[in-house]
Coordinates of C-alpha atoms in Angstrom, one line a residue:
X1 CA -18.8 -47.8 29.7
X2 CA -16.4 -45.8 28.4
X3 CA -14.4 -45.5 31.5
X4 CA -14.2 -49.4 31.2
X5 CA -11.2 -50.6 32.4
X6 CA -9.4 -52.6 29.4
X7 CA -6.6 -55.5 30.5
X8 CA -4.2 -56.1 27.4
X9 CA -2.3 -59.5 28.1
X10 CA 0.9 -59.8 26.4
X11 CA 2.2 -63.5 26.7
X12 CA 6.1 -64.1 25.8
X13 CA 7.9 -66.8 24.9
X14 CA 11.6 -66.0 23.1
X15 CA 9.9 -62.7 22.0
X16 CA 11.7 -60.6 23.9
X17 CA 13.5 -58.9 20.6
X18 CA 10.1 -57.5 19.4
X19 CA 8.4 -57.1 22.9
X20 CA 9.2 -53.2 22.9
X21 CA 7.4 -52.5 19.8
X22 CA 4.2 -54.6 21.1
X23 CA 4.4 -52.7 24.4
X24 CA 5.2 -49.2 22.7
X25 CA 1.8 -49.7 20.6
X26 CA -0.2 -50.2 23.5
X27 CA 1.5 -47.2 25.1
X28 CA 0.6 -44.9 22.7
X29 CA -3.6 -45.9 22.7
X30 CA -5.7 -43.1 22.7
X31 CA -7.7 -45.0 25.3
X32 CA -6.2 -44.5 28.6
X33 CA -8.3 -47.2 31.3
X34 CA -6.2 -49.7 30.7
X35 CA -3.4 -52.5 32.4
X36 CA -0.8 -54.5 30.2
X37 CA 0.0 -57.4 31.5
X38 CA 2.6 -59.2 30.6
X39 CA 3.5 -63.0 31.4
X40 CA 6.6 -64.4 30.7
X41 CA 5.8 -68.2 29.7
X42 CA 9.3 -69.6 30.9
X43 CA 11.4 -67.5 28.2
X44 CA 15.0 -68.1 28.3
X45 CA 15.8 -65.1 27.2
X46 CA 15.5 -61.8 29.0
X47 CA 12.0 -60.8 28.9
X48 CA 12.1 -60.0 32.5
X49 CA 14.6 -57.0 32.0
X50 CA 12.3 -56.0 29.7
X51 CA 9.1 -56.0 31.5
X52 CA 10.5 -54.4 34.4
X53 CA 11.6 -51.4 31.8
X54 CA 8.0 -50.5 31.4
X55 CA 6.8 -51.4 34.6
X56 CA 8.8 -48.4 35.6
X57 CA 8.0 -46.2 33.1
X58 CA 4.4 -46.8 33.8
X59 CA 2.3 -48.0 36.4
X60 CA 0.0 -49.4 34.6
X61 CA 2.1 -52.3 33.0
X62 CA 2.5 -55.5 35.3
X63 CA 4.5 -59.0 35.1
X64 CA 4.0 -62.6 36.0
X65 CA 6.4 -65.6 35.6
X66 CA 5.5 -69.0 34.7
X67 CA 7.0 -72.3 34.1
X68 CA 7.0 -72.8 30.3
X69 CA 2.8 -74.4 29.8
X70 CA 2.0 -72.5 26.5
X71 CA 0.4 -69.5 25.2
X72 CA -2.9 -70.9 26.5
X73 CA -1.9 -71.2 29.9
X74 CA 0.2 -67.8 29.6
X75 CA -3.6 -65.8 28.8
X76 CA -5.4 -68.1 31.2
X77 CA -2.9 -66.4 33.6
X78 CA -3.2 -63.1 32.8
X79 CA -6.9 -63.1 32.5
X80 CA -7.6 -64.3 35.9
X81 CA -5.0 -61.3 37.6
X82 CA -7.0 -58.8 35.2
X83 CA -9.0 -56.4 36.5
X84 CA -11.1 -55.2 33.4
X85 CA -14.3 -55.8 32.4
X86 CA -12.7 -56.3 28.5
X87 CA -9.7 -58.7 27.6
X88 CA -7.3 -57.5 24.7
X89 CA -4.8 -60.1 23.6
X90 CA -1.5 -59.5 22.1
X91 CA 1.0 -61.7 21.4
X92 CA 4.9 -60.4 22.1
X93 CA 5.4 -59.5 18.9
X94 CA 2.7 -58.1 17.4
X95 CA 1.1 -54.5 17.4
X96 CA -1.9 -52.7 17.5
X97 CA -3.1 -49.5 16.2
X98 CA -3.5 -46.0 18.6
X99 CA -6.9 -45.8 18.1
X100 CA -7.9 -49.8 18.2
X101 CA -9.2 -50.2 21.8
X102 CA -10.9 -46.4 21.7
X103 CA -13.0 -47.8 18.5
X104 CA -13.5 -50.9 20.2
X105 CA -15.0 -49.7 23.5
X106 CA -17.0 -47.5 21.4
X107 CA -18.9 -50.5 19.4
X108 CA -19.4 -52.1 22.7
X109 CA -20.9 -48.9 23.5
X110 CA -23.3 -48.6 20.6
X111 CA -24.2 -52.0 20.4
X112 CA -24.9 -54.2 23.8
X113 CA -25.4 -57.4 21.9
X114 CA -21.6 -57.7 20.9
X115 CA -19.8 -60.0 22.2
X116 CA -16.6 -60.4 19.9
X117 CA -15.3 -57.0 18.1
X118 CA -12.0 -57.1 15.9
X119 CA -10.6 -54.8 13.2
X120 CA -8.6 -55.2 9.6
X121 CA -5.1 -55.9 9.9
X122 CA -1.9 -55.9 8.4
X123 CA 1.2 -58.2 8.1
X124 CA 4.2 -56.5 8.4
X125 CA 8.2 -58.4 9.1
X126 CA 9.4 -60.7 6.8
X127 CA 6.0 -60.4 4.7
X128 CA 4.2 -57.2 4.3
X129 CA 0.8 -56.0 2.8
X130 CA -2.9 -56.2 3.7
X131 CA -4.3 -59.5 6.0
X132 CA -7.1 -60.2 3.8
X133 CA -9.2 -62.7 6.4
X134 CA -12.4 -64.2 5.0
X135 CA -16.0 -62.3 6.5
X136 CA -17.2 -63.7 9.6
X137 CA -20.2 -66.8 10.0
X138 CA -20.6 -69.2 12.2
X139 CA -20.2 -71.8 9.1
X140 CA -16.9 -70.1 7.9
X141 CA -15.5 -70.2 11.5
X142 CA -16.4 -74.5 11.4
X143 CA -14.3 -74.4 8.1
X144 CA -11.2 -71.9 9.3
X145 CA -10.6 -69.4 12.0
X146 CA -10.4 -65.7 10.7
X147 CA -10.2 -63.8 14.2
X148 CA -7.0 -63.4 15.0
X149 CA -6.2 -63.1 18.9
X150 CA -6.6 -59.4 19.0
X151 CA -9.7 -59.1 19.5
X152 CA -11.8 -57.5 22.2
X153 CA -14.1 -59.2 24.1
X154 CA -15.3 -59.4 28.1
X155 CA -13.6 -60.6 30.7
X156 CA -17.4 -62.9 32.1
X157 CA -17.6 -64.3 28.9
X158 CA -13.8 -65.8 28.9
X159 CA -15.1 -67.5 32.5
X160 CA -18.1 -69.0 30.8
X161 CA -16.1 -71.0 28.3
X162 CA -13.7 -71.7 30.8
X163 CA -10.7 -69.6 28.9
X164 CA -8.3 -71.3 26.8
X165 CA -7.8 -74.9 26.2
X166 CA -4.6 -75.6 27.7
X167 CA -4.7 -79.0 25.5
X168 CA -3.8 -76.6 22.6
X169 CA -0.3 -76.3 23.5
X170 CA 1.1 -76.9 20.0
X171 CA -1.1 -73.8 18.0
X172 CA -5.1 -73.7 16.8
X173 CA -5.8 -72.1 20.6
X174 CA -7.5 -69.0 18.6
X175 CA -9.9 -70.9 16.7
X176 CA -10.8 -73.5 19.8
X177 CA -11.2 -70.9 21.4
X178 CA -13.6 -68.4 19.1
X179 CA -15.8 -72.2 18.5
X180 CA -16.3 -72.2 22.3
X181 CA -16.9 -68.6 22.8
X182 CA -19.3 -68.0 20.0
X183 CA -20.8 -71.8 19.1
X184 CA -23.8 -70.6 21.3
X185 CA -24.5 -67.1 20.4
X186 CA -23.4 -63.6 20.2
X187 CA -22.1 -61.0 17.7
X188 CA -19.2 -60.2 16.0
X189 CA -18.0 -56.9 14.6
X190 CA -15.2 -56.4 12.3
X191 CA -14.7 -52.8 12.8
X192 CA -13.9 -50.9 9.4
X193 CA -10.2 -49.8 10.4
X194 CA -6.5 -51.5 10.0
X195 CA -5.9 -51.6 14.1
X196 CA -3.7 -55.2 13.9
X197 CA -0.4 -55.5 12.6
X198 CA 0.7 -59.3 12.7
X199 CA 4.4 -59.8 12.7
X200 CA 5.2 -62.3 9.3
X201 CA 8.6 -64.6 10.7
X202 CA 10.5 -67.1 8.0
X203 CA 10.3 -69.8 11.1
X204 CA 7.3 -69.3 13.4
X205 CA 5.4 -71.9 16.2
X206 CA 2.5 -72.1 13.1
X207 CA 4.6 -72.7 10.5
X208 CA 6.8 -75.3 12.1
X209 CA 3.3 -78.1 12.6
X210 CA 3.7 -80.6 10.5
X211 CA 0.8 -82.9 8.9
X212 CA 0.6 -85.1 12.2
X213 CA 0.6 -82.3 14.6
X214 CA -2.5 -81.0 12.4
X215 CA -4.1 -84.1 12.7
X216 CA -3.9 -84.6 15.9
X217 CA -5.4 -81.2 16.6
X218 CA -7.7 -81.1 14.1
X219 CA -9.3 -84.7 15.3
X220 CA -9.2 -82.9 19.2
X221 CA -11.1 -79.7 17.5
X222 CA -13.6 -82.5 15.8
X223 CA -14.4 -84.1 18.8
X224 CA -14.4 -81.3 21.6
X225 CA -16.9 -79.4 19.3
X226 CA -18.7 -82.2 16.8
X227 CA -22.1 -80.6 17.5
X228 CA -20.8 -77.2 16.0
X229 CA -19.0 -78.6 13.1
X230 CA -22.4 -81.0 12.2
X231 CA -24.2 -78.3 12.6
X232 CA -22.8 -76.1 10.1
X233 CA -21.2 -78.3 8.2
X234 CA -23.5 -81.4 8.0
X235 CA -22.6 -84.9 8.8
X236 CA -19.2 -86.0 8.5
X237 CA -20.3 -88.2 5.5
X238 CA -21.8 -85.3 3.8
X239 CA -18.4 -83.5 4.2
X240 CA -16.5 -86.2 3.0
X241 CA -18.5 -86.6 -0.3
X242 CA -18.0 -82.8 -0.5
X243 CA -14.5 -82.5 -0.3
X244 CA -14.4 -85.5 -2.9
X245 CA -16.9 -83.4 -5.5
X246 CA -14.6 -80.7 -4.9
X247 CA -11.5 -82.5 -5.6
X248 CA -13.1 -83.9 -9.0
X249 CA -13.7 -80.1 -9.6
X250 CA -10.5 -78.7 -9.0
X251 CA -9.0 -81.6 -11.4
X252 CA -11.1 -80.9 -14.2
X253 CA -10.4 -77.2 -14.1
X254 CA -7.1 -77.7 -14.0
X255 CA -7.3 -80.4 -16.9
X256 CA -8.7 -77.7 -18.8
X257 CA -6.1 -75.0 -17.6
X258 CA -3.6 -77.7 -19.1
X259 CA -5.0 -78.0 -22.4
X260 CA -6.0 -74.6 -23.2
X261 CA -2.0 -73.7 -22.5
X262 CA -0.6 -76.6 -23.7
X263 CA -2.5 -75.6 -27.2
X264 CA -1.6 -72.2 -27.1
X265 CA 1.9 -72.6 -26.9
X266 CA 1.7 -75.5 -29.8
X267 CA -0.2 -73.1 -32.0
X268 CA 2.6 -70.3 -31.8
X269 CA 5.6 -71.4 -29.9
X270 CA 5.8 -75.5 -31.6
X271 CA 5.8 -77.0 -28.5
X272 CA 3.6 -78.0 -25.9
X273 CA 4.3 -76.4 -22.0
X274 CA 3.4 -80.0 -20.2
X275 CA 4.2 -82.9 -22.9
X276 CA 7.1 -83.7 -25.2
X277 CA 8.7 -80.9 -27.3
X278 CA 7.5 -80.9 -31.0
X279 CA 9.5 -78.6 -33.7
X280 CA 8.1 -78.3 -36.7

C-alpha cells in the first residue's frame, strides 16, 4: 500500500489565476505515486496554457476538456480516466500541504477500516486563520457538512455511490456527496495536521446562492437521502418542534442579553443602549 498510486483531480472553472499555486502544492508532495489531473470544465479563460505548462514539466500531470457541466461532472470526469486506487480532490484554487497525501496513505495503511481520511485546514486569501470545522458524526454530517473536498478516499468506493450528483450543479456537491458515501458505513479520520489551505474569495460560487437556490437544494438533499436525515435526526416533525424550542431559546437569551446591557449602561452611563435616551 504504500506504493499506491494516488490520482489528484483538479477541476477548473475561471481559476486559472490561482491554478499554479494548486498544482505547485501538489508538486512538491513528499509522496511520489501520484497523477494530477486536471479538467478544464469549459473555462473561458486560459487554463489550457496553463495545464500544458505542467504537463511538460512533468509527466505525471494530465488534461481533459469539457463543455461547461459543473464541478460535479468535472471530478466525475477525472475519476473515471484515474488510474489510482485513492481519489484526492482539489479544487483550482486551493492547496494542500507536502506531507498531506504521505500521512494519508499512511492511515490507510494502519487502519483498513477507513474509508474517508481528511486533515485540519486553513483559510488563507481574502480571510485568513485557522478552518475550525465541527468533529465528525454521522448526526453532525445530517445537520452540516464539515469535510471539505480534500479528502482521501478510494477510487471503488466513489463507483459504489455512483460519484457525484451532477444534479448539484449550483454548490452542496461535498456534502451530497459525503451523505452518500458514508450514510451506510465506514470510518473517518481527521488526521491531526494543517494539510488544507482553502482559498477565502470576497465573491465565490458559495457565497453568491441565494435563499431560493438553498431551498431548492436543500429540499433535493431532503429527499434523495430522507432515510439518513430521519434517522439521525428524527422525524421531520420532531425537527420542526426543535428548531421552534430553539428559536424560543435563543430569544430569551438574547432578551436577557438586552436587559442586563440596557441596565448597565442606565446605572452608569444615564441612558439605556436599546430604548429611549434618559439624562438625568
Amino acid at each position: 500500500m504504500k506504493d499506491a498510486k494516488v490520482s489528484i483531480i483538479v477541476p477548473c472553472y475561471n481559476q486559472a489565476q490561482y491554478l499554479d499555486e494548486a498544482l505547485q502544492s501538489v508538486l512538491d508532495q513528499t509522496y511520489k505515486n501520484w497523477e494530477c489531473i486536471i479538467i478544464n470544465d469549459g473555462s473561458p479563460d486560459n487554463t489550457t496554457e496553463i495545464a500544458e505548462n505542467w504537463i511538460a514539466k512533468d509527466k505525471r500531470f494530465k488534461y481533459y476538456y469539457q463543455e461547461n457541466a459543473g464541478v460535479s461532472s468535472a471530478r466525475n470526469l477525472g475519476i473515471t480516466n484515474a488510474l489510482g486506487e485513492y481519489i484526492l480532490p482539489i479544487d483550482g484554487d486551493d492547496k494542500i500541504a507536502k506531507d498531506y497525501i504521505n500521512h494519508a496513505i499512511e492511515a490507510f495503511e494502519k487502519d483498513i477500516s477507513l474509508k474517508v481520511v481528511y486533515c485540519k485546514a486553513e483559510k488563507f486569501g481574502d480571510e485568513t486563520g485557522n478552518w475550525n470545522l465541527a468533529p465528525f458524526s454521522l448526526k453532525a454530517l445530517a445537520l452540516d457538512n464539515m469535510i471539505f473536498c480534500s479528502a482521501v478516499y478510494r477510487k471503488r468506493d466513489w463507483e459504489l455511490v455512483g460519484g457525484y450528483d451532477d444534479n448539484m450543479q449550483e454548490g452542496l456537491e461535498d456534502w451530497e456527496f459525503w451523505i452518500a458515501f458514508l450514510k451506510n458505513g465506514g470510518n473517518v479520520l481527521c488526521l491531526d495536521i494543517t494539510g488544507f489551505y482553502y482559498r477565502i474569495k470576497l465573491v465565490s460560487r458559495q457565497k453568491k446562492l441565494d435563499t431560493v437556490i438553498k431551498d431548492k437544494l436543500f429540499n433535493y438533499l431532503s429527499m434523495k437521502h430522507a432515510d439518513f436525515f430521519v434517522q439521525y435526526l428524527g422525524s421531520f416533525g420532531a425537527l420542526n418542534n426543535n428548531l421552534l424550542k430553539e428559536r424560543e431559546a435563543f430569544s430569551r437569551k438574547l432578551k436577557s442579553e438586552k436587559f442586563v446591557l440596557d441596565l448597565f449602561c442606565k446605572t452608569f452611563f444615564g441612558f439605556t443602549i436599546f430604548g429611549k435616551i434618559n439624562k438625568k
